[in-house]
């Protein structure tokens, strides 16, 4: 068996495990009633949004890392591993969850003001 078939099998197994876990969790939340199901759905959507956004950043990092390895520029590869935006992921995750919670209580003013302040701080740098 080639290594690409083995890697593909591992990825299929991972994907199936995620899907089965999400299906079971959704089923359990649905049995608890509409309010717990809505709470679960909100949490799931925030998780998916953060996961997909961070996955897009990881893809860019993978391309940079592969390029460095291909060119045998291991210094660049090391910089990608240690200095890519991975350090910001926990902060991004907390920000998305916090925004989602404020949306949940309809505090759109806080979200708007915080985004304006963030924009002003970035523009000022």
PDB file of N, CA, C and O in Angstrom, residues 94-125:
ATOM      1  N   UNK A  94     -11.356  32.959  21.011  1.00  0.00           N
ATOM      2  CA  UNK A  94     -12.047  33.637  22.102  1.00  0.00           C
ATOM      3  C   UNK A  94     -12.881  34.808  21.592  1.00  0.00           C
ATOM      4  O   UNK A  94     -13.996  35.041  22.063  1.00  0.00           O
ATOM      5  N   UNK A  95     -12.344  35.536  20.622  1.00  0.00           N
ATOM      6  CA  UNK A  95     -13.084  36.675  20.063  1.00  0.00           C
ATOM      7  C   UNK A  95     -14.355  36.215  19.377  1.00  0.00           C
ATOM      8  O   UNK A  95     -15.419  36.837  19.545  1.00  0.00           O
ATOM      9  N   UNK A  96     -14.284  35.137  18.613  1.00  0.00           N
ATOM     10  CA  UNK A  96     -15.474  34.652  17.925  1.00  0.00           C
ATOM     11  C   UNK A  96     -16.527  34.153  18.908  1.00  0.00           C
ATOM     12  O   UNK A  96     -17.718  34.406  18.733  1.00  0.00           O
ATOM     13  N   UNK A  97     -16.091  33.455  19.927  1.00  0.00           N
ATOM     14  CA  UNK A  97     -17.042  32.966  20.923  1.00  0.00           C
ATOM     15  C   UNK A  97     -17.684  34.144  21.650  1.00  0.00           C
ATOM     16  O   UNK A  97     -18.906  34.196  21.822  1.00  0.00           O
ATOM     17  N   UNK A  98     -16.882  35.103  22.044  1.00  0.00           N
ATOM     18  CA  UNK A  98     -17.416  36.268  22.749  1.00  0.00           C
ATOM     19  C   UNK A  98     -18.402  37.041  21.874  1.00  0.00           C
ATOM     20  O   UNK A  98     -19.463  37.440  22.342  1.00  0.00           O
ATOM     21  N   UNK A  99     -18.045  37.263  20.609  1.00  0.00           N
ATOM     22  CA  UNK A  99     -18.977  37.933  19.698  1.00  0.00           C
ATOM     23  C   UNK A  99     -20.277  37.157  19.576  1.00  0.00           C
ATOM     24  O   UNK A  99     -21.359  37.731  19.589  1.00  0.00           O
ATOM     25  N   UNK A 100     -20.168  35.850  19.445  1.00  0.00           N
ATOM     26  CA  UNK A 100     -21.365  35.023  19.328  1.00  0.00           C
ATOM     27  C   UNK A 100     -22.261  35.127  20.550  1.00  0.00           C
ATOM     28  O   UNK A 100     -23.484  35.191  20.433  1.00  0.00           O
ATOM     29  N   UNK A 101     -21.632  35.177  21.716  1.00  0.00           N
ATOM     30  CA  UNK A 101     -22.418  35.306  22.946  1.00  0.00           C
ATOM     31  C   UNK A 101     -23.119  36.664  23.009  1.00  0.00           C
ATOM     32  O   UNK A 101     -24.270  36.757  23.423  1.00  0.00           O
ATOM     33  N   UNK A 102     -22.427  37.709  22.596  1.00  0.00           N
ATOM     34  CA  UNK A 102     -23.055  39.032  22.599  1.00  0.00           C
ATOM     35  C   UNK A 102     -24.179  39.101  21.571  1.00  0.00           C
ATOM     36  O   UNK A 102     -25.192  39.761  21.799  1.00  0.00           O
ATOM     37  N   UNK A 103     -23.995  38.431  20.438  1.00  0.00           N
ATOM     38  CA  UNK A 103     -25.095  38.359  19.470  1.00  0.00           C
ATOM     39  C   UNK A 103     -26.284  37.624  20.090  1.00  0.00           C
ATOM     40  O   UNK A 103     -27.430  37.967  19.845  1.00  0.00           O
ATOM     41  N   UNK A 104     -25.991  36.603  20.866  1.00  0.00           N
ATOM     42  CA  UNK A 104     -27.053  35.805  21.486  1.00  0.00           C
ATOM     43  C   UNK A 104     -27.936  36.607  22.422  1.00  0.00           C
ATOM     44  O   UNK A 104     -29.112  36.315  22.566  1.00  0.00           O
ATOM     45  N   UNK A 105     -27.365  37.621  23.064  1.00  0.00           N
ATOM     46  CA  UNK A 105     -28.167  38.461  23.958  1.00  0.00           C
ATOM     47  C   UNK A 105     -28.526  39.789  23.286  1.00  0.00           C
ATOM     48  O   UNK A 105     -28.925  40.732  23.941  1.00  0.00           O
ATOM     49  N   UNK A 106     -28.372  39.834  21.981  1.00  0.00           N
ATOM     50  CA  UNK A 106     -28.723  40.999  21.154  1.00  0.00           C
ATOM     51  C   UNK A 106     -27.996  42.273  21.571  1.00  0.00           C
ATOM     52  O   UNK A 106     -28.540  43.363  21.472  1.00  0.00           O
ATOM     53  N   UNK A 107     -26.759  42.143  22.029  1.00  0.00           N
ATOM     54  CA  UNK A 107     -25.960  43.314  22.375  1.00  0.00           C
ATOM     55  C   UNK A 107     -25.111  43.696  21.165  1.00  0.00           C
ATOM     56  O   UNK A 107     -23.886  43.587  21.174  1.00  0.00           O
ATOM     57  N   UNK A 108     -25.789  44.146  20.127  1.00  0.00           N
ATOM     58  CA  UNK A 108     -25.104  44.475  18.883  1.00  0.00           C
ATOM     59  C   UNK A 108     -24.277  45.752  19.023  1.00  0.00           C
ATOM     60  O   UNK A 108     -23.313  45.954  18.306  1.00  0.00           O
ATOM     61  N   UNK A 109     -24.654  46.601  19.966  1.00  0.00           N
ATOM     62  CA  UNK A 109     -23.889  47.821  20.203  1.00  0.00           C
ATOM     63  C   UNK A 109     -22.473  47.516  20.644  1.00  0.00           C
ATOM     64  O   UNK A 109     -21.512  48.102  20.140  1.00  0.00           O
ATOM     65  N   UNK A 110     -22.337  46.580  21.581  1.00  0.00           N
ATOM     66  CA  UNK A 110     -20.994  46.202  22.048  1.00  0.00           C
ATOM     67  C   UNK A 110     -20.151  45.691  20.895  1.00  0.00           C
ATOM     68  O   UNK A 110     -18.992  46.071  20.738  1.00  0.00           O
ATOM     69  N   UNK A 111     -20.731  44.830  20.080  1.00  0.00           N
ATOM     70  CA  UNK A 111     -19.993  44.239  18.959  1.00  0.00           C
ATOM     71  C   UNK A 111     -19.560  45.337  17.984  1.00  0.00           C
ATOM     72  O   UNK A 111     -18.432  45.353  17.503  1.00  0.00           O
ATOM     73  N   UNK A 112     -20.465  46.266  17.686  1.00  0.00           N
ATOM     74  CA  UNK A 112     -20.142  47.342  16.746  1.00  0.00           C
ATOM     75  C   UNK A 112     -19.039  48.234  17.308  1.00  0.00           C
ATOM     76  O   UNK A 112     -18.073  48.552  16.608  1.00  0.00           O
ATOM     77  N   UNK A 113     -19.168  48.641  18.583  1.00  0.00           N
ATOM     78  CA  UNK A 113     -18.156  49.514  19.176  1.00  0.00           C
ATOM     79  C   UNK A 113     -16.807  48.831  19.279  1.00  0.00           C
ATOM     80  O   UNK A 113     -15.768  49.430  19.037  1.00  0.00           O
ATOM     81  N   UNK A 114     -16.803  47.566  19.631  1.00  0.00           N
ATOM     82  CA  UNK A 114     -15.531  46.860  19.744  1.00  0.00           C
ATOM     83  C   UNK A 114     -14.851  46.734  18.381  1.00  0.00           C
ATOM     84  O   UNK A 114     -13.633  46.840  18.283  1.00  0.00           O
ATOM     85  N   UNK A 115     -15.636  46.538  17.318  1.00  0.00           N
ATOM     86  CA  UNK A 115     -15.042  46.448  15.985  1.00  0.00           C
ATOM     87  C   UNK A 115     -14.473  47.800  15.557  1.00  0.00           C
ATOM     88  O   UNK A 115     -13.400  47.875  14.951  1.00  0.00           O
ATOM     89  N   UNK A 116     -15.180  48.894  15.871  1.00  0.00           N
ATOM     90  CA  UNK A 116     -14.675  50.233  15.542  1.00  0.00           C
ATOM     91  C   UNK A 116     -13.377  50.501  16.296  1.00  0.00           C
ATOM     92  O   UNK A 116     -12.413  51.018  15.725  1.00  0.00           O
ATOM     93  N   UNK A 117     -13.324  50.140  17.582  1.00  0.00           N
ATOM     94  CA  UNK A 117     -12.102  50.322  18.353  1.00  0.00           C
ATOM     95  C   UNK A 117     -10.960  49.487  17.805  1.00  0.00           C
ATOM     96  O   UNK A 117      -9.825  49.942  17.734  1.00  0.00           O
ATOM     97  N   UNK A 118     -11.262  48.268  17.422  1.00  0.00           N
ATOM     98  CA  UNK A 118     -10.246  47.406  16.821  1.00  0.00           C
ATOM     99  C   UNK A 118      -9.718  48.011  15.531  1.00  0.00           C
ATOM    100  O   UNK A 118      -8.511  48.074  15.307  1.00  0.00           O
ATOM    101  N   UNK A 119     -10.622  48.504  14.681  1.00  0.00           N
ATOM    102  CA  UNK A 119     -10.224  49.135  13.428  1.00  0.00           C
ATOM    103  C   UNK A 119      -9.331  50.353  13.700  1.00  0.00           C
ATOM    104  O   UNK A 119      -8.319  50.545  13.060  1.00  0.00           O
ATOM    105  N   UNK A 120      -9.728  51.169  14.690  1.00  0.00           N
ATOM    106  CA  UNK A 120      -8.950  52.362  15.017  1.00  0.00           C
ATOM    107  C   UNK A 120      -7.563  51.990  15.518  1.00  0.00           C
ATOM    108  O   UNK A 120      -6.573  52.647  15.173  1.00  0.00           O
ATOM    109  N   UNK A 121      -7.465  50.923  16.311  1.00  0.00           N
ATOM    110  CA  UNK A 121      -6.165  50.527  16.823  1.00  0.00           C
ATOM    111  C   UNK A 121      -5.273  49.968  15.730  1.00  0.00           C
ATOM    112  O   UNK A 121      -4.075  50.209  15.725  1.00  0.00           O
ATOM    113  N   UNK A 122      -5.849  49.253  14.781  1.00  0.00           N
ATOM    114  CA  UNK A 122      -5.066  48.708  13.675  1.00  0.00           C
ATOM    115  C   UNK A 122      -4.646  49.829  12.728  1.00  0.00           C
ATOM    116  O   UNK A 122      -3.527  49.872  12.259  1.00  0.00           O
ATOM    117  N   UNK A 123      -5.555  50.747  12.465  1.00  0.00           N
ATOM    118  CA  UNK A 123      -5.257  51.869  11.575  1.00  0.00           C
ATOM    119  C   UNK A 123      -4.169  52.764  12.154  1.00  0.00           C
ATOM    120  O   UNK A 123      -3.352  53.318  11.431  1.00  0.00           O
ATOM    121  N   UNK A 124      -4.143  52.882  13.484  1.00  0.00           N
ATOM    122  CA  UNK A 124      -3.163  53.731  14.140  1.00  0.00           C
ATOM    123  C   UNK A 124      -1.761  53.156  14.170  1.00  0.00           C
ATOM    124  O   UNK A 124      -0.801  53.865  14.424  1.00  0.00           O
ATOM    125  N   UNK A 125      -1.596  51.862  13.892  1.00  0.00           N
ATOM    126  CA  UNK A 125      -0.269  51.250  13.952  1.00  0.00           C
ATOM    127  C   UNK A 125       0.474  51.370  12.671  1.00  0.00           C
ATOM    128  O   UNK A 125       0.051  51.717  11.662  1.00  0.00           O
TER     129      UNK A 125
END
